[in-house]
């Protein structure tokens, strides 16, 4: 893993889509955007992030340290493995300082982690809600809807990243986790439209 850029987490980080913060670092065409939760087995800390798979490289936007946002490029020397869910307690992976502490987490179908360099567990397409806050820590049970092909998608993500890092990925292995470029752009446009609309409403309410 090569850390390309680090910066202090800020309010703007939550407003500007991750893609715009690292698009200049992507080589070739973007093929997939995947949101994920990363669990550090050495520190027992979890954080959110995005994986961007392009035809010639793979970039990860993640908090490798508390309150520090990092942009990381995956290298050919990095090792990815598909690890069964039993490798870690799901409720432990999904709990961090920003979210509720689950006392029970279930999935509707079997899942697996994508393990990076025998240290980081990447839980693809699943992130905690972070909507309850710490006031109800330990009082939340959650059932996450997952497809029957979740594990297959994890394996296809591993294959896609491997070929991307080698610089010869023409299209992602399907089925795969995440958003296609078209859906990614639609999601960005809708989220920014909602954000601008919210700001305009607040300005109107403040001055009328």
PDB file of C-alpha atoms in Angstrom:
ATOM      1  CA  UNK A   1       0.000   0.000   0.000  1.00  0.00           C
ATOM      2  CA  UNK A   2       1.320   3.393  -0.940  1.00  0.00           C
ATOM      3  CA  UNK A   3      -0.100   6.349   0.982  1.00  0.00           C
ATOM      4  CA  UNK A   4      -0.432   9.143  -1.566  1.00  0.00           C
ATOM      5  CA  UNK A   5      -2.078  11.809   0.552  1.00  0.00           C
ATOM      6  CA  UNK A   6      -3.188  12.425   4.117  1.00  0.00           C
ATOM      7  CA  UNK A   7      -5.271  15.238   5.543  1.00  0.00           C
ATOM      8  CA  UNK A   8      -7.116  16.149   8.717  1.00  0.00           C
ATOM      9  CA  UNK A   9     -10.773  15.183   8.624  1.00  0.00           C
ATOM     10  CA  UNK A  10     -12.970  18.230   8.191  1.00  0.00           C
ATOM     11  CA  UNK A  11     -16.539  19.319   7.611  1.00  0.00           C
ATOM     12  CA  UNK A  12     -15.826  19.614   3.878  1.00  0.00           C
ATOM     13  CA  UNK A  13     -14.862  15.939   3.736  1.00  0.00           C
ATOM     14  CA  UNK A  14     -18.460  15.026   4.437  1.00  0.00           C
ATOM     15  CA  UNK A  15     -19.760  17.382   1.751  1.00  0.00           C
ATOM     16  CA  UNK A  16     -17.432  16.758  -1.185  1.00  0.00           C
ATOM     17  CA  UNK A  17     -17.938  13.300  -2.768  1.00  0.00           C
ATOM     18  CA  UNK A  18     -14.917  11.031  -2.324  1.00  0.00           C
ATOM     19  CA  UNK A  19     -14.513  10.684  -6.096  1.00  0.00           C
ATOM     20  CA  UNK A  20     -13.674  14.378  -6.529  1.00  0.00           C
ATOM     21  CA  UNK A  21     -10.929  14.143  -3.905  1.00  0.00           C
ATOM     22  CA  UNK A  22      -8.997  11.476  -5.767  1.00  0.00           C
ATOM     23  CA  UNK A  23     -10.094  11.390  -9.415  1.00  0.00           C
ATOM     24  CA  UNK A  24      -6.742  12.833 -10.586  1.00  0.00           C
ATOM     25  CA  UNK A  25      -4.998   9.841  -9.037  1.00  0.00           C
ATOM     26  CA  UNK A  26      -7.017   7.273 -10.960  1.00  0.00           C
ATOM     27  CA  UNK A  27      -5.411   5.838 -14.080  1.00  0.00           C
ATOM     28  CA  UNK A  28      -7.593   4.855 -16.991  1.00  0.00           C
ATOM     29  CA  UNK A  29     -11.371   4.633 -16.758  1.00  0.00           C
ATOM     30  CA  UNK A  30     -13.222   4.229 -13.467  1.00  0.00           C
ATOM     31  CA  UNK A  31     -15.101   0.930 -13.417  1.00  0.00           C
ATOM     32  CA  UNK A  32     -16.430   0.656  -9.871  1.00  0.00           C
ATOM     33  CA  UNK A  33     -17.069   2.626  -6.691  1.00  0.00           C
ATOM     34  CA  UNK A  34     -17.435   0.473  -3.581  1.00  0.00           C
ATOM     35  CA  UNK A  35     -18.216   1.791  -0.107  1.00  0.00           C
ATOM     36  CA  UNK A  36     -16.886  -0.338   2.728  1.00  0.00           C
ATOM     37  CA  UNK A  37     -16.014  -0.609   6.395  1.00  0.00           C
ATOM     38  CA  UNK A  38     -12.378  -1.367   7.249  1.00  0.00           C
ATOM     39  CA  UNK A  39     -11.382  -3.094  10.490  1.00  0.00           C
ATOM     40  CA  UNK A  40      -7.760  -2.905  11.650  1.00  0.00           C
ATOM     41  CA  UNK A  41      -6.983  -6.142  13.492  1.00  0.00           C
ATOM     42  CA  UNK A  42      -3.949  -4.607  15.221  1.00  0.00           C
ATOM     43  CA  UNK A  43      -5.706  -1.554  16.666  1.00  0.00           C
ATOM     44  CA  UNK A  44      -9.291  -2.945  16.781  1.00  0.00           C
ATOM     45  CA  UNK A  45     -10.493   0.277  15.117  1.00  0.00           C
ATOM     46  CA  UNK A  46     -13.042   0.540  12.319  1.00  0.00           C
ATOM     47  CA  UNK A  47     -13.558   3.290   9.769  1.00  0.00           C
ATOM     48  CA  UNK A  48     -15.471   4.014   6.599  1.00  0.00           C
ATOM     49  CA  UNK A  49     -14.060   4.298   3.122  1.00  0.00           C
ATOM     50  CA  UNK A  50     -14.465   4.045  -0.630  1.00  0.00           C
ATOM     51  CA  UNK A  51     -12.661   1.827  -3.135  1.00  0.00           C
ATOM     52  CA  UNK A  52     -12.300   3.049  -6.711  1.00  0.00           C
ATOM     53  CA  UNK A  53     -11.340   0.392  -9.232  1.00  0.00           C
ATOM     54  CA  UNK A  54     -10.114   1.721 -12.567  1.00  0.00           C
ATOM     55  CA  UNK A  55      -8.668  -0.048 -15.595  1.00  0.00           C
ATOM     56  CA  UNK A  56      -5.079   0.610 -14.497  1.00  0.00           C
ATOM     57  CA  UNK A  57      -5.044   1.114 -10.732  1.00  0.00           C
ATOM     58  CA  UNK A  58      -7.095   0.907  -7.541  1.00  0.00           C
ATOM     59  CA  UNK A  59      -7.352   3.752  -5.032  1.00  0.00           C
ATOM     60  CA  UNK A  60      -8.758   3.601  -1.492  1.00  0.00           C
ATOM     61  CA  UNK A  61      -9.992   6.596   0.489  1.00  0.00           C
ATOM     62  CA  UNK A  62      -9.939   5.620   4.174  1.00  0.00           C
ATOM     63  CA  UNK A  63      -9.085   6.786   7.706  1.00  0.00           C
ATOM     64  CA  UNK A  64      -5.957   4.778   8.516  1.00  0.00           C
ATOM     65  CA  UNK A  65      -5.563   6.818  11.711  1.00  0.00           C
ATOM     66  CA  UNK A  66      -8.250   8.447  13.885  1.00  0.00           C
ATOM     67  CA  UNK A  67      -9.298  11.794  12.412  1.00  0.00           C
ATOM     68  CA  UNK A  68      -6.793  11.464   9.537  1.00  0.00           C
ATOM     69  CA  UNK A  69      -8.113  10.806   6.040  1.00  0.00           C
ATOM     70  CA  UNK A  70      -5.748   8.884   3.770  1.00  0.00           C
ATOM     71  CA  UNK A  71      -5.710   8.215   0.044  1.00  0.00           C
ATOM     72  CA  UNK A  72      -3.961   4.914  -0.610  1.00  0.00           C
ATOM     73  CA  UNK A  73      -2.935   3.263  -3.880  1.00  0.00           C
ATOM     74  CA  UNK A  74      -2.918  -0.525  -3.938  1.00  0.00           C
ATOM     75  CA  UNK A  75       0.368  -2.003  -5.175  1.00  0.00           C
ATOM     76  CA  UNK A  76       1.165  -5.310  -6.851  1.00  0.00           C
ATOM     77  CA  UNK A  77       2.935  -6.473  -3.680  1.00  0.00           C
ATOM     78  CA  UNK A  78      -0.256  -6.138  -1.612  1.00  0.00           C
ATOM     79  CA  UNK A  79      -2.054  -9.344  -0.780  1.00  0.00           C
ATOM     80  CA  UNK A  80      -5.833  -9.782  -0.885  1.00  0.00           C
ATOM     81  CA  UNK A  81      -7.659 -12.819   0.466  1.00  0.00           C
ATOM     82  CA  UNK A  82     -11.329 -13.704   0.847  1.00  0.00           C
ATOM     83  CA  UNK A  83     -11.936 -14.517   4.518  1.00  0.00           C
ATOM     84  CA  UNK A  84     -15.001 -16.190   5.986  1.00  0.00           C
ATOM     85  CA  UNK A  85     -17.182 -14.088   8.291  1.00  0.00           C
ATOM     86  CA  UNK A  86     -16.086 -16.135  11.295  1.00  0.00           C
ATOM     87  CA  UNK A  87     -12.638 -14.489  11.072  1.00  0.00           C
ATOM     88  CA  UNK A  88     -14.020 -11.597  13.099  1.00  0.00           C
ATOM     89  CA  UNK A  89     -17.109 -10.690  15.051  1.00  0.00           C
ATOM     90  CA  UNK A  90     -19.347  -8.663  12.728  1.00  0.00           C
ATOM     91  CA  UNK A  91     -20.623  -6.417  15.518  1.00  0.00           C
ATOM     92  CA  UNK A  92     -17.017  -5.584  16.444  1.00  0.00           C
ATOM     93  CA  UNK A  93     -16.140  -4.639  12.862  1.00  0.00           C
ATOM     94  CA  UNK A  94     -19.187  -2.386  12.515  1.00  0.00           C
ATOM     95  CA  UNK A  95     -18.690  -0.531  15.787  1.00  0.00           C
ATOM     96  CA  UNK A  96     -16.453   2.535  16.060  1.00  0.00           C
ATOM     97  CA  UNK A  97     -16.326   5.818  17.955  1.00  0.00           C
ATOM     98  CA  UNK A  98     -18.748   7.462  15.503  1.00  0.00           C
ATOM     99  CA  UNK A  99     -21.543   4.933  15.767  1.00  0.00           C
ATOM    100  CA  UNK A 100     -23.672   2.850  18.058  1.00  0.00           C
ATOM    101  CA  UNK A 101     -22.303  -0.246  19.759  1.00  0.00           C
ATOM    102  CA  UNK A 102     -24.352  -3.170  18.515  1.00  0.00           C
ATOM    103  CA  UNK A 103     -25.138  -6.024  20.855  1.00  0.00           C
ATOM    104  CA  UNK A 104     -26.211  -8.199  17.932  1.00  0.00           C
ATOM    105  CA  UNK A 105     -25.757  -7.988  14.146  1.00  0.00           C
ATOM    106  CA  UNK A 106     -27.163 -10.486  11.673  1.00  0.00           C
ATOM    107  CA  UNK A 107     -27.097 -10.793   7.886  1.00  0.00           C
ATOM    108  CA  UNK A 108     -29.785 -12.404   5.781  1.00  0.00           C
ATOM    109  CA  UNK A 109     -27.182 -14.418   3.834  1.00  0.00           C
ATOM    110  CA  UNK A 110     -23.569 -15.538   4.392  1.00  0.00           C
ATOM    111  CA  UNK A 111     -20.887 -12.880   3.989  1.00  0.00           C
ATOM    112  CA  UNK A 112     -17.095 -12.734   3.750  1.00  0.00           C
ATOM    113  CA  UNK A 113     -14.377 -10.134   4.246  1.00  0.00           C
ATOM    114  CA  UNK A 114     -11.743  -9.023   1.798  1.00  0.00           C
ATOM    115  CA  UNK A 115      -8.550  -9.152   3.853  1.00  0.00           C
ATOM    116  CA  UNK A 116      -5.671  -6.826   2.944  1.00  0.00           C
ATOM    117  CA  UNK A 117      -2.098  -7.721   3.929  1.00  0.00           C
ATOM    118  CA  UNK A 118      -3.279  -9.980   6.741  1.00  0.00           C
ATOM    119  CA  UNK A 119      -4.150  -6.905   8.810  1.00  0.00           C
ATOM    120  CA  UNK A 120      -7.186  -5.070   7.451  1.00  0.00           C
ATOM    121  CA  UNK A 121     -10.620  -6.638   7.022  1.00  0.00           C
ATOM    122  CA  UNK A 122     -12.687  -4.895   4.354  1.00  0.00           C
ATOM    123  CA  UNK A 123     -16.432  -5.365   4.741  1.00  0.00           C
ATOM    124  CA  UNK A 124     -17.747  -4.451   1.306  1.00  0.00           C
ATOM    125  CA  UNK A 125     -20.962  -2.522   0.709  1.00  0.00           C
ATOM    126  CA  UNK A 126     -21.838  -2.506   4.416  1.00  0.00           C
ATOM    127  CA  UNK A 127     -21.437   0.414   6.817  1.00  0.00           C
ATOM    128  CA  UNK A 128     -23.009   1.101  10.201  1.00  0.00           C
ATOM    129  CA  UNK A 129     -25.839   3.632  10.229  1.00  0.00           C
ATOM    130  CA  UNK A 130     -24.201   6.078  12.662  1.00  0.00           C
ATOM    131  CA  UNK A 131     -27.619   7.590  13.273  1.00  0.00           C
ATOM    132  CA  UNK A 132     -28.278   6.629  16.880  1.00  0.00           C
ATOM    133  CA  UNK A 133     -25.158   8.071  18.497  1.00  0.00           C
ATOM    134  CA  UNK A 134     -23.328   6.882  21.572  1.00  0.00           C
ATOM    135  CA  UNK A 135     -26.240   7.641  23.929  1.00  0.00           C
ATOM    136  CA  UNK A 136     -27.779   4.251  23.174  1.00  0.00           C
ATOM    137  CA  UNK A 137     -24.518   2.328  22.924  1.00  0.00           C
ATOM    138  CA  UNK A 138     -25.096  -1.352  23.510  1.00  0.00           C
ATOM    139  CA  UNK A 139     -28.835  -1.091  22.905  1.00  0.00           C
ATOM    140  CA  UNK A 140     -29.075  -1.628  19.156  1.00  0.00           C
ATOM    141  CA  UNK A 141     -29.739  -4.805  17.221  1.00  0.00           C
ATOM    142  CA  UNK A 142     -29.435  -4.778  13.451  1.00  0.00           C
ATOM    143  CA  UNK A 143     -30.222  -7.156  10.599  1.00  0.00           C
ATOM    144  CA  UNK A 144     -28.399  -6.316   7.352  1.00  0.00           C
ATOM    145  CA  UNK A 145     -29.929  -7.361   4.059  1.00  0.00           C
ATOM    146  CA  UNK A 146     -27.390  -9.215   1.921  1.00  0.00           C
ATOM    147  CA  UNK A 147     -27.833 -11.080  -1.352  1.00  0.00           C
ATOM    148  CA  UNK A 148     -27.244 -14.791  -1.810  1.00  0.00           C
ATOM    149  CA  UNK A 149     -24.254 -14.006  -4.027  1.00  0.00           C
ATOM    150  CA  UNK A 150     -22.526 -11.686  -1.529  1.00  0.00           C
ATOM    151  CA  UNK A 151     -19.486 -13.971  -1.157  1.00  0.00           C
ATOM    152  CA  UNK A 152     -19.219 -14.401  -4.938  1.00  0.00           C
ATOM    153  CA  UNK A 153     -19.176 -10.608  -5.310  1.00  0.00           C
ATOM    154  CA  UNK A 154     -16.338 -10.373  -2.778  1.00  0.00           C
ATOM    155  CA  UNK A 155     -14.291 -12.872  -4.790  1.00  0.00           C
ATOM    156  CA  UNK A 156     -15.002 -10.979  -8.019  1.00  0.00           C
ATOM    157  CA  UNK A 157     -13.930  -7.753  -6.327  1.00  0.00           C
ATOM    158  CA  UNK A 158     -10.623  -9.401  -5.388  1.00  0.00           C
ATOM    159  CA  UNK A 159     -10.085 -10.533  -8.986  1.00  0.00           C
ATOM    160  CA  UNK A 160     -10.968  -7.094 -10.361  1.00  0.00           C
ATOM    161  CA  UNK A 161      -8.566  -5.305  -8.005  1.00  0.00           C
ATOM    162  CA  UNK A 162      -5.758  -7.736  -8.844  1.00  0.00           C
ATOM    163  CA  UNK A 163      -6.090  -7.140 -12.583  1.00  0.00           C
ATOM    164  CA  UNK A 164      -6.564  -3.403 -12.066  1.00  0.00           C
ATOM    165  CA  UNK A 165      -3.279  -3.149 -10.149  1.00  0.00           C
ATOM    166  CA  UNK A 166      -1.568  -5.073 -12.941  1.00  0.00           C
ATOM    167  CA  UNK A 167      -2.903  -2.460 -15.362  1.00  0.00           C
ATOM    168  CA  UNK A 168      -4.883  -4.775 -17.612  1.00  0.00           C
ATOM    169  CA  UNK A 169      -8.482  -4.700 -16.352  1.00  0.00           C
ATOM    170  CA  UNK A 170     -10.860  -3.988 -19.221  1.00  0.00           C
ATOM    171  CA  UNK A 171     -14.085  -4.645 -17.330  1.00  0.00           C
ATOM    172  CA  UNK A 172     -14.886  -5.782 -13.783  1.00  0.00           C
ATOM    173  CA  UNK A 173     -15.731  -9.374 -12.997  1.00  0.00           C
ATOM    174  CA  UNK A 174     -19.493  -9.665 -12.540  1.00  0.00           C
ATOM    175  CA  UNK A 175     -21.405  -9.853 -10.306  1.00  0.00           C
ATOM    176  CA  UNK A 176     -19.441  -7.437  -8.148  1.00  0.00           C
ATOM    177  CA  UNK A 177     -20.062  -5.108  -5.227  1.00  0.00           C
ATOM    178  CA  UNK A 178     -20.481  -1.359  -5.634  1.00  0.00           C
ATOM    179  CA  UNK A 179     -21.744   1.100  -8.232  1.00  0.00           C
ATOM    180  CA  UNK A 180     -21.099   1.250 -11.942  1.00  0.00           C
ATOM    181  CA  UNK A 181     -19.789   4.602 -13.307  1.00  0.00           C
ATOM    182  CA  UNK A 182     -23.272   5.621 -14.521  1.00  0.00           C
ATOM    183  CA  UNK A 183     -24.980   4.876 -11.205  1.00  0.00           C
ATOM    184  CA  UNK A 184     -22.099   6.524  -9.351  1.00  0.00           C
ATOM    185  CA  UNK A 185     -22.588   9.781 -11.283  1.00  0.00           C
ATOM    186  CA  UNK A 186     -26.355   9.690 -10.817  1.00  0.00           C
ATOM    187  CA  UNK A 187     -25.798   9.225  -7.077  1.00  0.00           C
ATOM    188  CA  UNK A 188     -23.337  12.161  -6.966  1.00  0.00           C
ATOM    189  CA  UNK A 189     -25.677  14.459  -8.896  1.00  0.00           C
ATOM    190  CA  UNK A 190     -28.682  13.604  -6.722  1.00  0.00           C
ATOM    191  CA  UNK A 191     -26.768  13.980  -3.460  1.00  0.00           C
ATOM    192  CA  UNK A 192     -25.275  17.347  -4.489  1.00  0.00           C
ATOM    193  CA  UNK A 193     -28.676  18.555  -5.731  1.00  0.00           C
ATOM    194  CA  UNK A 194     -30.190  17.647  -2.362  1.00  0.00           C
ATOM    195  CA  UNK A 195     -27.326  19.375  -0.544  1.00  0.00           C
ATOM    196  CA  UNK A 196     -27.656  22.605  -2.558  1.00  0.00           C
ATOM    197  CA  UNK A 197     -31.418  22.551  -2.095  1.00  0.00           C
ATOM    198  CA  UNK A 198     -31.043  22.159   1.656  1.00  0.00           C
ATOM    199  CA  UNK A 199     -28.608  25.085   1.839  1.00  0.00           C
ATOM    200  CA  UNK A 200     -30.938  27.310  -0.192  1.00  0.00           C
ATOM    201  CA  UNK A 201     -33.890  26.457   2.073  1.00  0.00           C
ATOM    202  CA  UNK A 202     -31.808  27.311   5.164  1.00  0.00           C
ATOM    203  CA  UNK A 203     -30.752  30.633   3.650  1.00  0.00           C
ATOM    204  CA  UNK A 204     -34.373  31.430   2.818  1.00  0.00           C
ATOM    205  CA  UNK A 205     -35.506  30.606   6.353  1.00  0.00           C
ATOM    206  CA  UNK A 206     -32.739  32.700   7.886  1.00  0.00           C
ATOM    207  CA  UNK A 207     -33.472  35.846   5.892  1.00  0.00           C
ATOM    208  CA  UNK A 208     -37.285  35.698   5.704  1.00  0.00           C
TER     209      UNK A 208
END
